Tab-separated table of C-alpha atoms and ligand atoms in Angstrom:
chain	number	residue	atom	x	y	z
A	1	MET	CA	0.000	0.000	0.000
A	2	SER	CA	1.243	3.541	-0.649
A	3	GLN	CA	2.358	5.637	2.337
A	4	SER	CA	-0.176	8.474	1.907
A	5	ALA	CA	-3.408	6.442	2.108
A	6	PRO	CA	-6.163	9.069	2.305
A	7	HIS	CA	-9.003	6.508	2.488
A	8	LYS	CA	-9.670	3.402	4.486
A	9	ALA	CA	-9.161	0.362	2.279
A	10	LEU	CA	-12.333	-1.578	1.510
A	11	THR	CA	-12.660	-5.065	2.970
A	12	ALA	CA	-14.464	-8.172	1.760
A	13	SER	CA	-17.185	-7.430	4.345
A	14	ASP	CA	-17.664	-3.942	2.859
A	15	ILE	CA	-18.064	-5.470	-0.590
A	16	ARG	CA	-20.514	-8.092	0.691
A	17	ALA	CA	-22.569	-5.351	2.351
A	18	ARG	CA	-23.017	-3.658	-1.042
A	19	LYS	CA	-25.456	-6.413	-2.145
A	20	GLY	CA	-28.349	-4.731	-3.935
A	21	GLY	CA	-26.766	-1.275	-3.541
A	22	ASP	CA	-24.821	0.930	-5.938
A	23	PRO	CA	-23.110	-1.234	-8.567
A	24	LEU	CA	-19.621	-2.422	-7.652
A	25	VAL	CA	-16.931	-1.193	-10.055
A	26	CYS	CA	-14.216	-3.811	-10.572
A	27	LEU	CA	-11.243	-4.103	-12.932
A	28	THR	CA	-8.125	-6.206	-13.170
A	29	ALA	CA	-4.633	-4.769	-12.712
A	30	TYR	CA	-1.213	-6.396	-12.804
A	31	THR	CA	1.221	-3.498	-12.253
A	32	THR	CA	1.655	-0.558	-9.863
A	33	PRO	CA	0.903	2.320	-12.278
A	34	VAL	CA	-2.230	0.650	-13.647
A	35	ALA	CA	-3.368	-0.211	-10.101
A	36	ARG	CA	-3.082	3.513	-9.219
A	37	ILE	CA	-5.319	4.434	-12.150
A	38	ALA	CA	-7.877	1.720	-11.272
A	39	ASP	CA	-7.857	2.596	-7.564
A	40	ALA	CA	-9.244	6.062	-8.269
A	41	GLU	CA	-12.585	4.581	-9.401
A	42	CYS	CA	-12.746	0.908	-8.444
A	43	ASP	CA	-14.165	-0.879	-5.417
A	44	VAL	CA	-12.328	-4.102	-6.256
A	45	VAL	CA	-9.045	-4.539	-8.129
A	46	LEU	CA	-8.468	-8.130	-9.168
A	47	VAL	CA	-4.994	-9.444	-9.843
A	48	GLY	CA	-6.435	-11.950	-12.293
A	49	ASP	CA	-4.650	-14.984	-13.617
A	50	SER	CA	-5.500	-13.402	-16.978
A	51	VAL	CA	-2.085	-11.790	-16.330
A	52	GLY	CA	-0.610	-14.875	-18.023
A	53	MET	CA	-2.336	-14.137	-21.323
A	54	VAL	CA	-2.441	-10.342	-21.069
A	55	LEU	CA	1.114	-9.547	-19.922
A	56	HIS	CA	3.092	-12.724	-20.525
A	57	GLY	CA	1.669	-13.809	-23.905
A	58	LEU	CA	0.686	-17.275	-22.667
A	59	PRO	CA	-1.955	-19.194	-24.674
A	60	SER	CA	-4.244	-19.715	-21.640
A	61	THR	CA	-4.289	-19.148	-17.871
A	62	LEU	CA	-3.191	-22.735	-17.177
A	63	PRO	CA	0.595	-22.153	-17.054
A	64	VAL	CA	0.276	-19.261	-14.562
A	65	THR	CA	2.118	-20.014	-11.310
A	66	LEU	CA	1.641	-19.020	-7.688
A	67	ASP	CA	4.937	-17.103	-7.807
A	68	MET	CA	3.681	-15.047	-10.779
A	69	MET	CA	0.465	-14.200	-8.912
A	70	ILE	CA	2.407	-13.183	-5.814
A	71	LEU	CA	4.847	-10.993	-7.768
A	72	HIS	CA	2.017	-9.166	-9.572
A	73	GLY	CA	-0.007	-8.975	-6.339
A	74	GLN	CA	2.910	-7.213	-4.629
A	75	ALA	CA	3.184	-4.756	-7.529
A	76	VAL	CA	-0.562	-3.990	-7.498
A	77	ALA	CA	-0.627	-3.554	-3.713
A	78	ARG	CA	1.867	-0.678	-4.057
A	79	GLY	CA	-0.659	1.179	-6.216
A	80	LEU	CA	-3.781	0.775	-4.062
A	81	ASP	CA	-5.147	2.944	-1.275
A	82	ARG	CA	-8.879	2.273	-1.299
A	83	ALA	CA	-9.915	-0.668	-3.464
A	84	LEU	CA	-10.102	-4.207	-2.125
A	85	MET	CA	-7.303	-6.240	-3.720
A	86	VAL	CA	-8.348	-9.760	-4.681
A	87	VAL	CA	-5.713	-12.167	-6.028
A	88	ASP	CA	-6.588	-15.158	-8.220
A	89	MET	CA	-5.492	-18.607	-7.097
A	90	PRO	CA	-3.839	-20.080	-10.200
A	91	PHE	CA	-4.619	-23.447	-11.795
A	92	GLY	CA	-3.244	-26.314	-9.702
A	93	SER	CA	-2.842	-24.287	-6.515
A	94	TYR	CA	-6.147	-25.190	-4.784
A	95	GLU	CA	-8.046	-28.048	-6.464
A	96	GLU	CA	-6.276	-30.972	-4.766
A	97	SER	CA	-7.600	-30.442	-1.234
A	98	PRO	CA	-8.809	-27.747	1.174
A	99	ALA	CA	-5.425	-28.028	2.931
A	100	GLN	CA	-3.540	-27.280	-0.308
A	101	ALA	CA	-5.870	-24.341	-0.981
A	102	MET	CA	-5.357	-23.031	2.562
A	103	ARG	CA	-1.558	-23.282	2.341
A	104	ASN	CA	-1.429	-21.371	-0.947
A	105	ALA	CA	-4.108	-18.807	-0.022
A	106	VAL	CA	-2.124	-18.032	3.147
A	107	ARG	CA	0.999	-17.452	1.021
A	108	ILE	CA	-0.918	-15.103	-1.287
A	109	MET	CA	-2.438	-13.112	1.575
A	110	ALA	CA	0.760	-12.959	3.656
A	111	GLU	CA	3.120	-12.108	0.787
A	112	THR	CA	0.908	-9.620	-1.120
A	113	GLY	CA	-1.363	-8.059	1.509
A	114	ALA	CA	-4.431	-9.095	-0.523
A	115	GLY	CA	-7.780	-8.771	1.226
A	116	ALA	CA	-9.223	-11.844	-0.475
A	117	VAL	CA	-8.529	-14.610	-2.986
A	118	LYS	CA	-10.594	-15.757	-5.950
A	119	LEU	CA	-10.969	-19.325	-7.123
A	120	GLU	CA	-12.906	-20.973	-9.926
A	121	GLY	CA	-15.591	-23.627	-9.495
A	122	GLY	CA	-19.105	-24.158	-8.161
A	123	THR	CA	-20.564	-27.105	-6.229
A	124	HIS	CA	-17.334	-29.108	-6.426
A	125	MET	CA	-15.337	-26.272	-4.800
A	126	ALA	CA	-17.901	-25.490	-2.083
A	127	GLY	CA	-16.062	-27.566	0.544
A	128	THR	CA	-12.831	-25.677	-0.129
A	129	ILE	CA	-14.584	-22.292	-0.023
A	130	ARG	CA	-16.126	-23.276	3.330
A	131	PHE	CA	-12.717	-24.426	4.654
A	132	LEU	CA	-11.002	-21.150	3.686
A	133	SER	CA	-13.849	-18.856	4.796
A	134	ASP	CA	-14.051	-20.544	8.210
A	135	ARG	CA	-10.321	-19.911	8.665
A	136	GLY	CA	-10.264	-16.184	7.898
A	137	ILE	CA	-9.657	-16.203	4.129
A	138	PRO	CA	-12.357	-14.225	2.273
A	139	VAL	CA	-13.153	-15.991	-1.002
A	140	MET	CA	-14.576	-14.529	-4.194
A	141	ALA	CA	-16.030	-17.427	-6.193
A	142	HIS	CA	-16.030	-17.604	-10.016
A	143	ILE	CA	-18.639	-19.653	-11.906
A	144	GLY	CA	-20.130	-19.903	-15.389
A	145	LEU	CA	-17.249	-19.857	-17.846
A	146	THR	CA	-14.230	-20.808	-15.761
A	147	PRO	CA	-11.174	-20.325	-17.993
A	148	GLN	CA	-8.977	-22.722	-15.979
A	149	ALA	CA	-11.400	-25.511	-17.049
A	150	VAL	CA	-11.232	-24.561	-20.742
A	151	ASN	CA	-10.016	-28.042	-21.726
A	152	ALA	CA	-12.878	-29.746	-19.895
A	153	ILE	CA	-15.679	-27.457	-21.063
A	154	GLY	CA	-14.607	-27.364	-24.712
A	155	GLY	CA	-13.607	-23.732	-25.190
A	156	TYR	CA	-14.554	-20.263	-24.037
A	157	ARG	CA	-18.288	-20.757	-24.608
A	158	VAL	CA	-21.327	-19.256	-22.898
A	159	GLN	CA	-22.368	-21.497	-19.994
A	160	GLY	CA	-25.849	-22.162	-18.621
A	161	LYS	CA	-27.941	-21.952	-21.776
A	162	GLY	CA	-31.359	-23.638	-21.764
A	163	GLU	CA	-31.594	-26.604	-19.396
A	164	ASP	CA	-27.991	-26.098	-18.314
A	165	ALA	CA	-29.170	-23.004	-16.375
A	166	SER	CA	-30.037	-25.142	-13.324
A	167	ARG	CA	-26.412	-26.346	-13.092
A	168	ILE	CA	-25.105	-22.773	-12.898
A	169	LEU	CA	-27.851	-21.778	-10.430
A	170	GLU	CA	-26.837	-24.723	-8.217
A	171	ASP	CA	-23.197	-23.612	-8.449
A	172	ALA	CA	-24.180	-20.093	-7.402
A	173	ARG	CA	-26.192	-21.308	-4.423
A	174	ALA	CA	-23.424	-23.706	-3.365
A	175	VAL	CA	-20.648	-21.075	-3.314
A	176	ALA	CA	-22.868	-18.557	-1.497
A	177	GLU	CA	-23.891	-21.130	1.128
A	178	ALA	CA	-20.223	-22.114	1.525
A	179	GLY	CA	-19.353	-18.566	2.616
A	180	ALA	CA	-18.048	-16.805	-0.511
A	181	PHE	CA	-18.383	-13.021	-0.041
A	182	SER	CA	-19.141	-12.454	-3.731
A	183	VAL	CA	-19.259	-14.411	-6.971
A	184	VAL	CA	-18.073	-13.660	-10.495
A	185	LEU	CA	-20.555	-14.761	-13.177
A	186	GLU	CA	-18.647	-15.119	-16.441
A	187	LYS	CA	-20.339	-15.542	-19.822
A	188	VAL	CA	-23.791	-16.691	-18.733
A	189	PRO	CA	-27.079	-15.614	-20.364
A	190	ALA	CA	-28.356	-12.259	-19.040
A	191	ALA	CA	-31.663	-13.700	-17.782
A	192	LEU	CA	-29.821	-16.378	-15.808
A	193	ALA	CA	-27.443	-13.779	-14.312
A	194	ASP	CA	-30.476	-11.717	-13.236
A	195	ARG	CA	-32.096	-14.787	-11.680
A	196	ILE	CA	-28.933	-15.662	-9.748
A	197	THR	CA	-28.539	-12.036	-8.613
A	198	ALA	CA	-32.097	-12.046	-7.260
A	199	ASP	CA	-31.587	-15.441	-5.606
A	200	LEU	CA	-28.282	-14.879	-3.761
A	201	SER	CA	-27.584	-12.853	-0.642
A	202	ILE	CA	-24.024	-12.064	-1.831
A	203	PRO	CA	-23.053	-9.663	-4.653
A	204	THR	CA	-22.763	-11.022	-8.182
A	205	ILE	CA	-20.012	-9.514	-10.340
A	206	GLY	CA	-20.750	-9.888	-14.035
A	207	ILE	CA	-18.415	-10.282	-16.999
A	208	GLY	CA	-20.361	-11.085	-20.128
A	209	ALA	CA	-23.421	-11.514	-17.880
A	210	SER	CA	-25.970	-8.728	-17.191
A	211	ALA	CA	-26.192	-5.044	-16.253
A	212	GLY	CA	-28.488	-6.300	-13.464
A	213	CYS	CA	-25.555	-7.898	-11.597
A	214	ASP	CA	-24.445	-6.227	-8.354
A	215	GLY	CA	-21.186	-5.232	-10.053
A	216	GLN	CA	-19.163	-5.508	-13.242
A	217	ILE	CA	-15.595	-6.546	-13.971
A	218	LEU	CA	-13.452	-6.376	-17.116
A	219	VAL	CA	-9.827	-7.074	-17.901
A	220	ILE	CA	-8.401	-3.546	-17.947
A	221	ASP	CA	-6.199	-4.098	-21.002
A	222	ASP	CA	-9.292	-5.209	-22.958
A	223	MET	CA	-11.386	-2.158	-22.080
A	224	LEU	CA	-8.438	0.142	-22.800
A	225	GLY	CA	-8.171	-1.329	-26.309
A	226	LEU	CA	-4.630	-2.664	-25.907
A	227	PHE	CA	-5.333	-5.636	-28.177
A	228	ASP	CA	-6.373	-5.404	-31.832
A	229	ASP	CA	-6.902	-9.121	-32.316
A	230	PHE	CA	-9.107	-9.849	-29.262
A	231	ARG	CA	-12.638	-8.442	-29.395
A	232	PRO	CA	-15.065	-10.584	-27.412
A	233	LYS	CA	-18.683	-9.381	-27.518
A	234	PHE	CA	-18.749	-8.620	-23.779
A	235	VAL	CA	-15.849	-6.144	-23.908
A	236	LYS	CA	-16.614	-2.507	-24.543
A	237	ARG	CA	-13.554	-0.470	-25.509
A	238	TYR	CA	-13.367	2.795	-23.599
A	239	ALA	CA	-10.033	3.773	-25.207
A	240	GLN	CA	-7.899	2.757	-28.196
A	241	LEU	CA	-4.482	2.479	-26.571
A	242	ALA	CA	-3.007	0.029	-29.095
A	243	ARG	CA	-3.776	2.459	-31.908
A	244	ASP	CA	-2.473	5.435	-29.899
A	245	ALA	CA	0.718	3.551	-28.963
A	246	ARG	CA	1.345	2.567	-32.592
A	247	ASP	CA	0.881	6.180	-33.699
A	248	ALA	CA	3.295	7.354	-30.994
A	249	VAL	CA	5.969	4.789	-31.926
A	250	ARG	CA	5.618	5.710	-35.617
A	251	ALA	CA	5.978	9.440	-34.840
A	252	TYR	CA	9.060	8.731	-32.719
A	253	ALA	CA	10.654	6.635	-35.475
A	254	VAL	CA	10.023	9.357	-38.074
A	255	GLU	CA	11.598	12.016	-35.831
A	256	VAL	CA	14.635	9.877	-34.940
A	257	ARG	CA	15.291	9.119	-38.630
A	258	ALA	CA	14.965	12.832	-39.491
A	259	ARG	CA	17.190	13.836	-36.507
A	260	ASP	CA	14.275	15.949	-35.219
A	261	PHE	CA	14.456	14.112	-31.885
A	262	PRO	CA	16.021	14.962	-29.524
A	263	ALA	CA	15.303	18.677	-30.002
A	264	PRO	CA	17.318	21.364	-28.109
A	265	ALA	CA	14.727	21.135	-25.291
A	266	HIS	CA	15.644	17.474	-24.662
A	267	VAL	CA	19.443	17.784	-24.501
A	268	PHE	CA	21.850	19.197	-21.889
A	269	ALA	CA	24.072	22.229	-22.192
A	270	ASP	CA	27.658	22.166	-21.058
A	271	GLU	CA	26.739	24.603	-18.261
A	272	GLY	CA	23.621	25.505	-16.273
A	273	ALA	CA	20.882	23.489	-14.618
A	274	ASP	CA	20.153	19.852	-15.609
B	1	LIG	O1	-8.413	-13.601	-14.487
B	1	LIG	C1	-9.229	-12.689	-14.619
B	1	LIG	O2	-8.912	-11.583	-15.075
B	1	LIG	C2	-10.609	-12.960	-14.223
B	1	LIG	C3	-11.642	-11.924	-14.533
B	1	LIG	C4	-11.821	-11.778	-15.980
B	1	LIG	C5	-12.906	-12.171	-13.826
B	1	LIG	O3	-10.870	-13.962	-13.660
């Protein structure tokens, strides 16, 4: 956390208490400067395992390690004053047993200062969520499309269509009953997301879900337009940073080749102030 914290940092209990209130604003961040920008507006900043694909160029979130999550968690923590920092538990760090999940969640919380962890899975992870919650680890659950299970669910497809809706509703009820303080609903039909939001006593955070959820989350690099080749339907671009960065690099290259950069204003005289 930065030294000049003007606000009290939000806790998992504060987020839980926002059920049915003003929508929760959530974004991912992976670095200190981006965390600072997100902190100005966000209630929750998630150090998502999407970091593997977004910053490290990995083909999926599966190769992301606990050490990567901790390193990025530490960087994000330095940029936050107010938002609750949630850190994703990466693939393979929690599924084996509640004891394994506890050991690794403790490492994340102790080494990053996170206020909560997030893990993927519904009914089959309820026992683990209960185990962690009962031992002082606030858990954000993540159901619907769970990217760590991409190989088992056959791609990044919408989950819970038609008769499959009852499976996702059961997942939602199971994680809420197990003690999760909030639940991410990823890529589920809007009507189902609304039904789950009405049914649960904990906040739902939508991504590709519904404006009726208790909050929304996006990967910050997606909404800033940092990728040209990745345009899922659920991402709205609020900026075009890839285009702006390309234009800036092109302008720099033109000026370097023409010896227009550096100009006199960017160089140092033999005498006088630096
Ligand atoms: O890893 C991530 O960024 C996430 C969000 C997209 C919810 O899980």
